Coordinates of C-alpha atoms and ligand atoms in Angstrom, one line a residue:
M1 CA 6.1 5.8 104.8
A2 CA 6.1 9.6 105.3
Q3 CA 5.5 8.9 109.0
K4 CA 8.5 6.5 109.2
V5 CA 10.8 9.1 107.7
L6 CA 9.6 11.6 110.3
Q7 CA 10.1 9.1 113.1
D8 CA 13.6 8.1 112.0
E9 CA 14.9 11.6 111.2
Q10 CA 14.5 13.8 114.2
E11 CA 15.5 17.4 114.9
K12 CA 16.3 18.1 118.6
D13 CA 18.2 20.6 120.6
V14 CA 20.4 18.1 122.2
V15 CA 21.3 14.5 121.4
V16 CA 22.8 12.4 124.3
V17 CA 24.5 9.1 123.9
G18 CA 24.0 6.7 126.9
A19 CA 21.2 6.3 129.5
G20 CA 23.4 5.6 132.5
F21 CA 23.4 8.0 135.4
A22 CA 24.9 10.7 133.3
G23 CA 22.5 10.4 130.3
M24 CA 19.5 10.2 132.6
Y25 CA 20.3 13.3 134.5
M26 CA 21.3 15.2 131.4
L27 CA 17.9 14.4 129.9
H28 CA 16.0 15.4 133.0
R29 CA 17.8 18.6 133.6
L30 CA 17.8 19.8 130.0
R31 CA 14.1 18.9 129.6
K32 CA 13.3 20.9 132.7
M33 CA 15.1 23.8 131.2
G34 CA 12.8 23.6 128.1
Y35 CA 15.1 21.8 125.7
E36 CA 14.1 18.9 123.4
V37 CA 16.4 16.0 124.0
R38 CA 16.9 12.5 122.5
V39 CA 18.9 10.0 124.4
I40 CA 20.2 6.9 122.5
E41 CA 21.1 3.8 124.5
A42 CA 22.5 0.4 123.3
G43 CA 21.0 -1.5 126.2
S44 CA 17.3 -2.4 126.6
G45 CA 17.1 -0.4 129.8
V46 CA 18.6 2.5 131.8
G47 CA 21.5 2.1 134.3
G48 CA 24.6 2.1 132.1
T49 CA 27.4 0.3 133.8
W50 CA 24.9 -1.1 136.3
Y51 CA 22.8 -2.4 133.5
W52 CA 25.7 -4.4 132.0
N53 CA 27.7 -5.5 135.0
R54 CA 25.3 -8.2 136.3
Y55 CA 28.1 -10.6 137.4
P56 CA 27.6 -12.5 140.7
G57 CA 28.7 -10.3 143.6
A58 CA 28.8 -7.0 141.6
R59 CA 28.7 -4.2 144.1
C60 CA 29.6 -0.5 144.3
D61 CA 32.7 0.5 146.3
V62 CA 31.2 3.9 147.3
E63 CA 28.7 3.8 150.2
S64 CA 25.1 3.8 149.1
L65 CA 24.0 6.9 151.1
E66 CA 26.6 8.8 148.9
Y67 CA 26.3 6.9 145.6
S68 CA 23.0 8.4 144.6
Y69 CA 21.6 11.6 143.0
S70 CA 21.3 14.6 145.2
F71 CA 19.5 17.0 142.8
D72 CA 16.0 16.2 144.0
E73 CA 15.3 16.3 147.7
A74 CA 12.1 14.2 147.5
L75 CA 14.0 11.5 145.5
Q76 CA 16.8 11.3 148.0
Q77 CA 14.4 11.2 150.9
E78 CA 12.1 8.6 149.5
W79 CA 14.6 6.0 148.2
E80 CA 15.7 3.4 150.8
W81 CA 19.1 1.8 150.5
T82 CA 19.4 -1.5 152.4
E83 CA 23.1 -2.0 152.6
R84 CA 26.3 0.0 153.3
Y85 CA 27.5 -0.8 149.8
S86 CA 24.7 -1.5 147.3
G87 CA 24.7 -4.5 145.1
Q88 CA 24.1 -4.2 141.4
P89 CA 20.5 -5.3 141.5
E90 CA 19.6 -2.6 144.0
I91 CA 21.4 0.2 142.0
L92 CA 19.7 -0.9 138.8
K93 CA 16.4 -0.8 140.6
Y94 CA 17.2 2.7 141.7
A95 CA 18.1 3.7 138.2
N96 CA 14.7 2.4 137.0
H97 CA 12.9 4.2 139.8
V98 CA 14.5 7.5 138.7
A99 CA 13.5 6.8 135.1
D100 CA 9.9 6.1 136.2
R101 CA 9.7 9.0 138.6
F102 CA 10.8 11.6 136.0
D103 CA 9.2 9.8 133.0
L104 CA 12.5 9.6 131.2
R105 CA 11.9 6.6 129.0
K106 CA 9.7 8.4 126.4
D107 CA 12.8 10.4 125.2
I108 CA 15.2 7.4 125.2
S109 CA 15.7 5.1 122.2
F110 CA 16.7 1.7 123.7
N111 CA 18.4 -1.2 121.9
T112 CA 20.0 1.4 119.6
R113 CA 23.8 1.8 119.1
V114 CA 25.2 5.1 117.9
L115 CA 27.5 4.6 115.0
S116 CA 28.5 8.1 113.9
A117 CA 28.2 11.7 114.8
V118 CA 29.2 14.3 112.2
F119 CA 29.3 18.1 112.7
N120 CA 27.9 19.9 109.7
E121 CA 29.8 23.2 109.3
T122 CA 27.1 24.7 107.1
T123 CA 24.2 24.2 109.6
D124 CA 26.4 24.1 112.7
K125 CA 24.5 21.0 113.7
W126 CA 25.5 17.5 114.7
V127 CA 24.0 14.6 112.8
V128 CA 24.0 11.4 114.8
E129 CA 23.3 8.1 113.2
S130 CA 22.6 4.7 114.8
D131 CA 22.3 1.0 113.9
S132 CA 18.5 1.2 114.0
G133 CA 18.4 3.7 111.2
E134 CA 17.5 6.5 113.6
S135 CA 19.1 9.8 112.7
V136 CA 19.0 12.8 115.0
T137 CA 20.1 16.3 114.1
A138 CA 20.9 18.5 117.0
R139 CA 22.7 21.7 117.9
F140 CA 24.5 20.0 120.8
F141 CA 25.9 16.5 121.1
V142 CA 26.7 15.0 124.5
M143 CA 28.7 11.8 125.0
A144 CA 27.4 10.3 128.3
T145 CA 28.9 6.9 127.6
G146 CA 30.5 6.2 130.9
C147 CA 34.1 5.5 131.9
L148 CA 33.9 1.7 132.3
S149 CA 31.5 0.6 129.6
S150 CA 33.6 -0.7 126.7
T151 CA 34.8 -4.2 127.7
N152 CA 38.4 -5.3 127.1
T153 CA 38.6 -8.9 126.0
P154 CA 42.1 -10.1 125.2
D155 CA 42.6 -11.6 121.8
M156 CA 43.3 -15.2 122.7
D157 CA 44.1 -17.8 120.1
G158 CA 41.6 -20.7 119.8
I159 CA 38.7 -18.9 121.5
E160 CA 36.4 -20.1 118.7
D161 CA 37.3 -23.7 119.4
F162 CA 36.1 -23.6 123.0
R163 CA 33.0 -25.8 123.5
G164 CA 31.8 -24.3 126.8
E165 CA 30.3 -20.9 127.5
V166 CA 32.3 -17.7 127.4
V167 CA 31.2 -14.6 129.3
H168 CA 32.6 -11.2 130.2
T169 CA 31.8 -9.8 133.7
G170 CA 31.0 -6.4 132.0
Q171 CA 28.5 -8.0 129.6
W172 CA 27.0 -10.6 131.9
P173 CA 23.9 -12.1 130.3
K174 CA 20.6 -10.8 131.7
E175 CA 19.2 -14.3 132.2
G176 CA 22.3 -15.2 134.3
V177 CA 24.8 -18.1 133.8
D178 CA 24.1 -21.4 135.5
L179 CA 27.4 -22.2 137.3
A180 CA 26.0 -24.9 139.6
G181 CA 28.1 -28.0 139.4
K182 CA 30.3 -26.6 136.7
R183 CA 34.1 -26.2 136.3
V184 CA 34.6 -22.5 136.0
G185 CA 37.8 -20.6 134.9
I186 CA 38.1 -16.9 135.5
I187 CA 40.8 -14.7 133.9
G188 CA 41.7 -11.6 135.8
T189 CA 41.9 -10.5 139.4
G190 CA 40.7 -6.9 139.3
S191 CA 37.7 -5.5 141.2
S192 CA 35.1 -7.5 139.2
A193 CA 36.9 -10.8 139.7
V194 CA 37.5 -10.0 143.4
Q195 CA 33.8 -9.5 143.9
A196 CA 32.7 -12.4 141.8
I197 CA 35.2 -15.1 142.9
P198 CA 33.8 -15.6 146.5
V199 CA 30.3 -15.9 145.2
I200 CA 31.1 -18.1 142.2
A201 CA 33.3 -20.4 144.4
R202 CA 30.3 -21.2 146.6
E203 CA 28.1 -22.0 143.6
C204 CA 30.3 -24.0 141.2
A205 CA 32.1 -27.3 141.4
E206 CA 35.6 -26.1 140.7
L207 CA 37.0 -22.6 140.2
T208 CA 40.3 -21.9 138.6
V209 CA 41.5 -18.3 138.9
F210 CA 44.0 -17.2 136.2
Q211 CA 45.9 -14.3 137.8
R212 CA 48.4 -12.1 136.0
T213 CA 48.9 -9.5 138.7
A214 CA 48.1 -10.2 142.4
Q215 CA 45.6 -7.8 143.9
Y216 CA 45.6 -5.7 147.0
T217 CA 42.1 -5.8 148.5
V218 CA 40.8 -4.6 151.8
P219 CA 37.6 -5.8 153.5
A220 CA 34.4 -4.0 152.5
R221 CA 32.7 -4.9 155.7
N222 CA 29.4 -4.6 153.9
E223 CA 26.4 -4.8 156.2
K224 CA 22.7 -3.9 156.5
L225 CA 22.3 -0.2 156.9
D226 CA 21.5 0.9 160.4
P227 CA 18.1 2.7 160.3
V228 CA 19.3 5.2 162.9
R229 CA 22.3 6.2 160.7
V230 CA 20.0 6.5 157.7
R231 CA 17.6 8.8 159.6
E232 CA 20.4 10.9 160.8
T233 CA 21.9 11.3 157.4
K234 CA 18.6 12.0 155.7
D235 CA 17.8 14.6 158.4
R236 CA 20.8 16.6 157.2
Y237 CA 21.1 15.2 153.6
K238 CA 21.9 18.6 152.1
E239 CA 24.8 19.3 154.5
F240 CA 26.0 15.7 154.2
R241 CA 26.2 16.1 150.4
D242 CA 27.8 19.5 150.6
E243 CA 30.5 18.2 152.9
N244 CA 31.2 15.3 150.5
F245 CA 31.3 17.8 147.6
A246 CA 34.2 19.6 149.3
M247 CA 36.3 16.4 149.6
P248 CA 39.2 15.5 147.2
A249 CA 37.3 12.5 145.9
A250 CA 33.8 13.9 146.5
L251 CA 33.2 11.3 149.2
G252 CA 33.8 10.1 152.7
A253 CA 33.5 13.5 154.6
N254 CA 32.3 11.5 157.6
L255 CA 35.7 9.7 157.9
P256 CA 38.9 11.0 159.3
Q257 CA 41.9 11.8 157.0
S258 CA 45.2 11.6 158.7
K259 CA 47.5 14.5 158.1
E260 CA 50.5 12.6 159.5
S261 CA 53.3 11.1 157.6
V262 CA 53.6 7.3 158.1
H263 CA 57.3 8.0 158.8
E264 CA 56.4 10.0 161.9
A265 CA 54.4 7.1 163.5
S266 CA 55.9 4.5 165.7
A267 CA 55.8 0.9 164.6
E268 CA 53.1 0.2 167.2
D269 CA 51.0 3.2 166.2
R270 CA 51.2 2.2 162.5
A271 CA 50.0 -1.3 163.3
T272 CA 47.1 0.0 165.4
S273 CA 46.1 2.5 162.8
F274 CA 46.2 0.1 159.8
E275 CA 44.4 -2.5 161.8
S276 CA 41.6 -0.1 162.7
W277 CA 41.1 1.0 159.1
W278 CA 41.2 -2.6 158.0
E279 CA 38.5 -3.4 160.6
S280 CA 36.3 -0.5 159.6
G281 CA 36.6 -1.5 155.9
G282 CA 36.5 0.3 152.6
T283 CA 38.9 2.1 150.2
S284 CA 39.5 4.8 152.9
F285 CA 42.2 2.5 154.2
M286 CA 44.6 4.7 152.1
R287 CA 43.7 7.6 154.4
S288 CA 45.4 6.1 157.4
Y289 CA 48.5 8.3 156.6
A290 CA 48.8 11.4 154.5
D291 CA 51.7 10.2 152.3
L292 CA 50.8 6.7 151.3
I293 CA 50.0 7.6 147.7
L294 CA 52.7 10.3 147.5
D295 CA 55.9 8.6 148.6
E296 CA 57.1 5.1 147.7
S297 CA 58.9 4.6 151.0
A298 CA 55.7 5.5 152.8
N299 CA 53.6 3.3 150.6
V300 CA 55.7 0.2 151.5
Y301 CA 54.2 0.2 155.1
A302 CA 50.6 -0.1 153.9
A303 CA 51.6 -2.7 151.2
E304 CA 53.5 -4.7 153.8
F305 CA 50.5 -4.6 156.2
V306 CA 48.1 -6.0 153.5
R307 CA 50.7 -8.7 152.6
S308 CA 50.9 -9.7 156.3
K309 CA 47.1 -10.0 156.3
I310 CA 47.3 -12.3 153.2
E311 CA 49.8 -14.5 155.0
D312 CA 47.5 -14.7 158.0
I313 CA 44.4 -15.4 156.1
V314 CA 45.6 -17.9 153.4
T315 CA 46.6 -21.2 154.9
D316 CA 48.7 -22.6 152.1
P317 CA 52.0 -20.5 152.1
E318 CA 52.6 -21.1 148.4
M319 CA 49.1 -19.8 147.6
A320 CA 49.7 -16.8 149.9
R321 CA 52.9 -16.0 148.2
K322 CA 51.2 -16.1 144.8
L323 CA 48.4 -13.9 146.1
S324 CA 50.8 -11.3 147.5
P325 CA 51.1 -8.2 145.3
E326 CA 54.4 -6.5 144.8
H327 CA 53.5 -3.2 143.2
I328 CA 52.5 0.0 144.9
I329 CA 49.3 -0.2 146.9
G330 CA 46.6 2.1 145.7
C331 CA 48.3 2.7 142.3
K332 CA 45.9 0.4 140.6
R333 CA 42.5 1.2 142.1
L334 CA 42.3 -0.3 145.6
V335 CA 39.7 -3.0 145.6
I336 CA 37.3 -3.9 148.5
D337 CA 36.1 -7.4 149.0
S338 CA 33.9 -9.7 150.9
G339 CA 36.0 -12.8 151.7
Y340 CA 38.3 -12.8 148.7
Y341 CA 41.6 -14.1 150.2
E342 CA 39.6 -16.5 152.4
T343 CA 38.1 -18.0 149.3
F344 CA 41.5 -19.4 148.4
N345 CA 41.3 -21.7 151.4
R346 CA 38.4 -23.6 149.8
P347 CA 39.3 -27.0 148.4
N348 CA 37.5 -26.2 145.1
V349 CA 39.4 -23.0 144.3
H350 CA 42.7 -23.2 142.4
L351 CA 45.1 -20.4 141.5
V352 CA 47.2 -20.2 138.4
D353 CA 49.8 -17.5 138.2
V354 CA 49.8 -16.7 134.5
S355 CA 52.7 -14.4 134.9
E356 CA 54.8 -17.5 135.7
D357 CA 52.9 -19.9 133.5
N358 CA 51.6 -17.9 130.5
I359 CA 48.3 -18.5 128.8
E360 CA 49.1 -19.9 125.4
R361 CA 45.7 -20.5 123.9
V362 CA 42.1 -21.5 124.4
T363 CA 41.4 -25.1 123.5
S364 CA 38.1 -26.9 123.0
E365 CA 38.2 -28.0 126.6
G366 CA 39.6 -24.9 128.4
L367 CA 42.9 -23.1 128.6
K368 CA 46.4 -24.2 127.7
T369 CA 49.3 -22.5 129.5
A370 CA 53.0 -22.9 128.8
D371 CA 53.2 -25.8 131.3
N372 CA 49.7 -27.1 131.9
A373 CA 46.2 -27.5 130.5
Y374 CA 43.0 -26.6 132.4
E375 CA 39.6 -28.0 131.6
V376 CA 36.6 -25.7 132.2
D377 CA 32.9 -25.6 131.3
V378 CA 32.6 -21.9 131.6
L379 CA 35.3 -19.3 130.9
I380 CA 34.8 -15.9 132.5
F381 CA 36.7 -12.9 131.3
A382 CA 37.1 -10.5 134.2
T383 CA 39.6 -8.5 132.1
G384 CA 38.2 -5.1 132.6
F385 CA 37.5 -2.2 130.2
D386 CA 39.0 0.0 127.6
A387 CA 38.4 2.7 130.3
M388 CA 37.5 6.3 129.7
T389 CA 38.1 6.5 126.0
G390 CA 36.8 3.1 124.7
S391 CA 33.2 4.1 124.3
I392 CA 33.9 7.5 122.9
L393 CA 36.3 6.1 120.2
K394 CA 33.8 3.4 119.2
V395 CA 31.6 6.1 117.7
D396 CA 32.9 7.6 114.5
I397 CA 32.8 11.2 115.7
R398 CA 33.8 13.8 113.1
G399 CA 34.2 17.5 113.9
R400 CA 35.4 20.4 111.8
S401 CA 37.0 19.6 108.4
N402 CA 35.9 16.0 108.9
L403 CA 38.5 15.6 111.7
S404 CA 37.9 12.2 113.4
I405 CA 38.2 11.9 117.2
R406 CA 40.2 8.7 116.6
D407 CA 42.8 10.6 114.7
K408 CA 42.7 13.5 117.1
W409 CA 43.4 11.1 120.0
S410 CA 45.8 8.8 118.2
A411 CA 48.5 9.7 120.7
G412 CA 46.1 9.6 123.7
P413 CA 43.1 11.6 124.7
R414 CA 43.4 15.4 124.9
T415 CA 40.6 17.6 126.3
Y416 CA 39.9 20.9 127.9
L417 CA 38.4 20.3 131.4
G418 CA 37.6 16.7 130.3
L419 CA 34.5 18.3 128.8
S420 CA 35.4 19.5 125.4
V421 CA 37.8 18.9 122.5
P422 CA 39.1 21.6 120.0
G423 CA 37.8 20.9 116.5
F424 CA 34.5 19.4 117.9
P425 CA 32.2 22.4 118.5
N426 CA 29.1 22.0 120.7
M427 CA 30.2 18.5 121.7
F428 CA 30.5 17.7 125.4
M429 CA 31.6 14.7 127.3
V430 CA 30.3 13.8 130.7
S431 CA 33.2 12.7 132.9
G432 CA 35.6 12.5 130.0
P433 CA 39.4 12.0 130.2
G434 CA 41.0 14.9 132.0
S435 CA 38.1 15.2 134.5
P436 CA 38.1 13.8 138.0
S437 CA 35.6 11.1 137.1
V438 CA 36.8 7.7 138.2
L439 CA 38.9 9.1 141.0
T440 CA 35.7 10.5 142.6
N441 CA 32.3 9.4 143.6
M442 CA 31.1 9.1 140.0
I443 CA 27.5 10.3 140.7
V444 CA 28.8 13.5 142.2
S445 CA 31.1 14.1 139.3
I446 CA 28.3 13.3 136.8
Q447 CA 26.0 15.8 138.5
Q448 CA 28.6 18.6 138.4
H449 CA 29.3 17.9 134.7
V450 CA 25.6 17.7 133.7
E451 CA 24.9 21.0 135.5
W452 CA 27.9 22.7 133.9
I453 CA 27.0 21.5 130.4
S454 CA 23.3 22.4 130.7
D455 CA 24.1 25.8 132.2
C456 CA 26.5 26.4 129.3
I457 CA 23.9 25.5 126.7
A458 CA 21.4 27.9 128.4
W459 CA 24.0 30.7 128.5
M460 CA 24.7 30.2 124.8
D461 CA 21.1 30.8 124.1
E462 CA 20.7 33.7 126.5
T463 CA 23.7 35.4 124.9
A464 CA 22.8 34.4 121.3
H465 CA 25.8 32.2 120.5
K466 CA 25.7 29.4 118.1
T467 CA 28.9 27.5 118.8
I468 CA 31.3 26.9 121.6
E469 CA 34.7 25.2 121.0
A470 CA 37.7 24.7 123.2
T471 CA 40.9 26.4 122.0
V472 CA 44.0 24.4 121.3
S473 CA 46.0 26.4 123.9
A474 CA 43.4 25.8 126.6
E475 CA 43.6 22.1 125.7
T476 CA 47.4 22.1 125.9
D477 CA 47.5 23.8 129.2
W478 CA 44.9 21.5 130.6
V479 CA 46.6 18.3 129.5
E480 CA 49.8 19.6 131.2
H481 CA 47.9 20.4 134.3
V482 CA 46.4 16.9 134.6
N483 CA 49.8 15.3 134.0
A484 CA 51.6 17.6 136.4
I485 CA 49.2 16.7 139.3
A486 CA 49.3 13.0 138.5
H487 CA 53.1 13.0 138.6
K488 CA 53.2 14.5 142.1
T489 CA 51.7 11.1 143.2
L490 CA 52.5 7.4 142.7
F491 CA 49.5 6.9 140.5
P492 CA 51.4 6.8 137.2
S493 CA 53.8 4.2 138.4
C494 CA 52.1 1.0 137.6
N495 CA 50.2 -0.7 134.7
S496 CA 46.7 0.5 135.6
W497 CA 43.6 1.2 133.5
Y498 CA 43.9 4.8 134.7
L499 CA 46.8 4.9 132.2
G500 CA 45.3 2.7 129.6
A501 CA 48.1 0.2 130.3
N502 CA 45.6 -2.8 130.5
V503 CA 44.7 -2.5 126.8
P504 CA 47.4 -3.7 124.4
G505 CA 48.5 -0.9 122.0
K506 CA 46.7 1.9 124.0
T507 CA 48.9 5.0 124.5
R508 CA 49.9 5.5 128.1
V509 CA 48.3 8.7 129.3
F510 CA 47.1 9.2 132.9
M511 CA 43.5 10.0 132.1
P512 CA 41.7 11.2 135.3
L513 CA 42.4 14.4 137.1
L514 CA 43.2 14.3 140.8
G515 CA 41.3 16.7 143.1
F516 CA 37.6 17.4 142.8
P517 CA 37.2 20.7 144.6
G518 CA 39.9 22.4 142.6
Y519 CA 38.4 21.1 139.4
V520 CA 34.9 22.5 140.4
R521 CA 36.4 25.9 141.2
R522 CA 38.1 25.9 137.8
C523 CA 35.0 25.0 135.9
D524 CA 33.0 27.6 137.8
K525 CA 35.7 30.3 137.0
V526 CA 35.7 29.4 133.3
A527 CA 31.9 29.8 133.2
S528 CA 31.9 33.0 135.2
E529 CA 34.5 34.5 132.8
N530 CA 32.3 33.9 129.8
Y531 CA 33.7 30.5 129.0
D532 CA 37.4 31.4 129.1
G533 CA 39.4 29.0 127.0
F534 CA 36.6 28.5 124.5
T535 CA 36.0 30.2 121.1
L536 CA 32.4 31.4 120.9
V537 CA 30.7 32.3 117.7
A538 CA 27.6 34.6 117.9
N539 CA 24.4 34.0 115.9
R540 CA 24.3 36.1 112.8
Ligands
LIG1 P1 40.5 -4.3 135.9 O1 40.6 -3.7 137.2 O2 41.1 -3.7 134.7 O3 41.0 -5.8 136.1 C1 41.2 -6.6 134.9 C2 42.0 -7.9 135.4 O4 42.1 -8.7 134.2 C3 43.3 -7.6 135.9 O5 43.6 -8.5 136.9 C4 44.2 -7.8 134.7 O6 45.6 -8.1 135.0 C5 43.5 -9.0 134.1 N1 43.8 -9.2 132.6 C6 43.6 -8.3 131.6 N2 44.0 -8.8 130.5 C7 44.5 -10.0 130.8 C8 45.2 -11.0 130.0 N3 45.3 -10.9 128.7 N4 45.6 -12.1 130.6 C9 45.4 -12.3 131.9 N5 44.9 -11.4 132.7 C10 44.4 -10.2 132.1 O7 38.9 -4.6 135.6 P2 37.7 -4.8 136.5 O8 36.5 -5.1 135.7 O9 38.0 -5.8 137.5 O10 37.5 -3.5 137.3 C11 37.4 -2.3 136.6 C12 36.8 -1.2 137.5 O11 35.4 -1.4 137.6 C13 37.3 -1.2 139.0 O12 38.5 -0.6 139.2 C14 36.2 -0.6 139.7 O13 36.3 0.8 139.5 C15 35.0 -1.0 138.9 P3 46.7 -7.0 135.1 O14 46.5 -6.3 136.4 O15 46.4 -6.0 133.9 O16 48.0 -7.7 135.0

């Protein structure tokens, strides 16, 4: 019994929630620096978003040679990616390789969900409790819960009546879902659906896509990686990483970025340029002109080009019309695909525009819309995530004076640097709201945050400080800064998950910060000025 108490109540230096790429590196780096760390993870394995998103066709939209850790030269040299964009199984294999290589699992509690984290003002320590009964007390508390890990499932009447199988792309069962010969319905046409639809259509008998907002997607042009390109990149991997680190989204330094306004180009040049980006594939399509995401009248040209492609690809004009988006291109995250629009030429694929014919309820047999009824055996929710804040707010986090993070953020998330929140001393978030996060190559952002946080913890010890806490004025200035930058662009102009607009009742706040290099400079400056914008309390 005594042993059980010891096992369940641990005292560590740092407790980390989540064993995705953020939690894994946080553990590795802090442990190397001599700290005792406990990581708590709800899944049965490492990988975070790549552990949960096992839906057919799941693939990263950042190129594999970039979407990987750079902190260890041997690791980046030894790991072999096979495709331009890695599929989920390969990324998960990579995460497991990292966990093995650095012996991470011994400090991770799997199958354990953190329920609460409370700051004790007498001891200046966090007490973190979980559903397994495990309780960890630590000086520092790090939320490494990921930006896209809390699934958003719309509340639909009648769901309990449905006799078939219900799955969410973001919580796809490990054992898979047998879709062969089945009638499948998929709700949503975001990135997950766009990736899944072509694969599922080939497997199932009939696929009905329930679309609320049509989606812009450009071809991924995924392919096997050329060994010569891999060798050349690995021969100068450090330089390659440094060049990407200096890019606005921390990626794609090898690709051109036009400095020209689309208005300056002739119609012929525009057509040639868009066509060439379309042919090379990837989200960099938006780089074809400098002002596409800044000016609505410029954006129209790119949107019109993609709409013309839809018209060319989709043979049924009515289907093409329904698939053609009207909003600003790139405002919702631009999706990349492998045969998405083409899939709607298949006889077994049907499209229901639920903005015209609203979903009324789920029935025992399928979905009832205002005008029709659809029978399905499997209902897939590809309805996205309560992005950036969902997983943080799921934990009952309480800072000074029992202040709850849910109350603190009741009008939307407010942070300093996306790392820290006033009232919550010694708590850090990796890629939290207000940091570049989802507008960058996530792994690069994660590494930058992990290194900043661990260096901060080491500095606290070197300088004999016990707590660090963002000031309210630093937070206010930071929130204004994030908003001011976003409002110079077209990003806030549509109902995207960047704004929280996809979750009913969520306050609309543009959450990620645009511009990685400026952000890094600011973080470095804050640290070099003895953590300017933070209140520091010295050890007695
Ligand atoms: P997204 O991009 O948030 O897409 C969710 C989709 O689900 C989108 O088409 C939504 O339509 C649709 N949706 C959400 N709720 C409903 C309801 N109630 N009825 C009908 N349709 C609905 O999530 P993903 O998982 O595809 O991608 C998230 C990110 O993961 C992606 O950007 C990549 O970074 C990886 P809406 O557009 O809101 O009208």
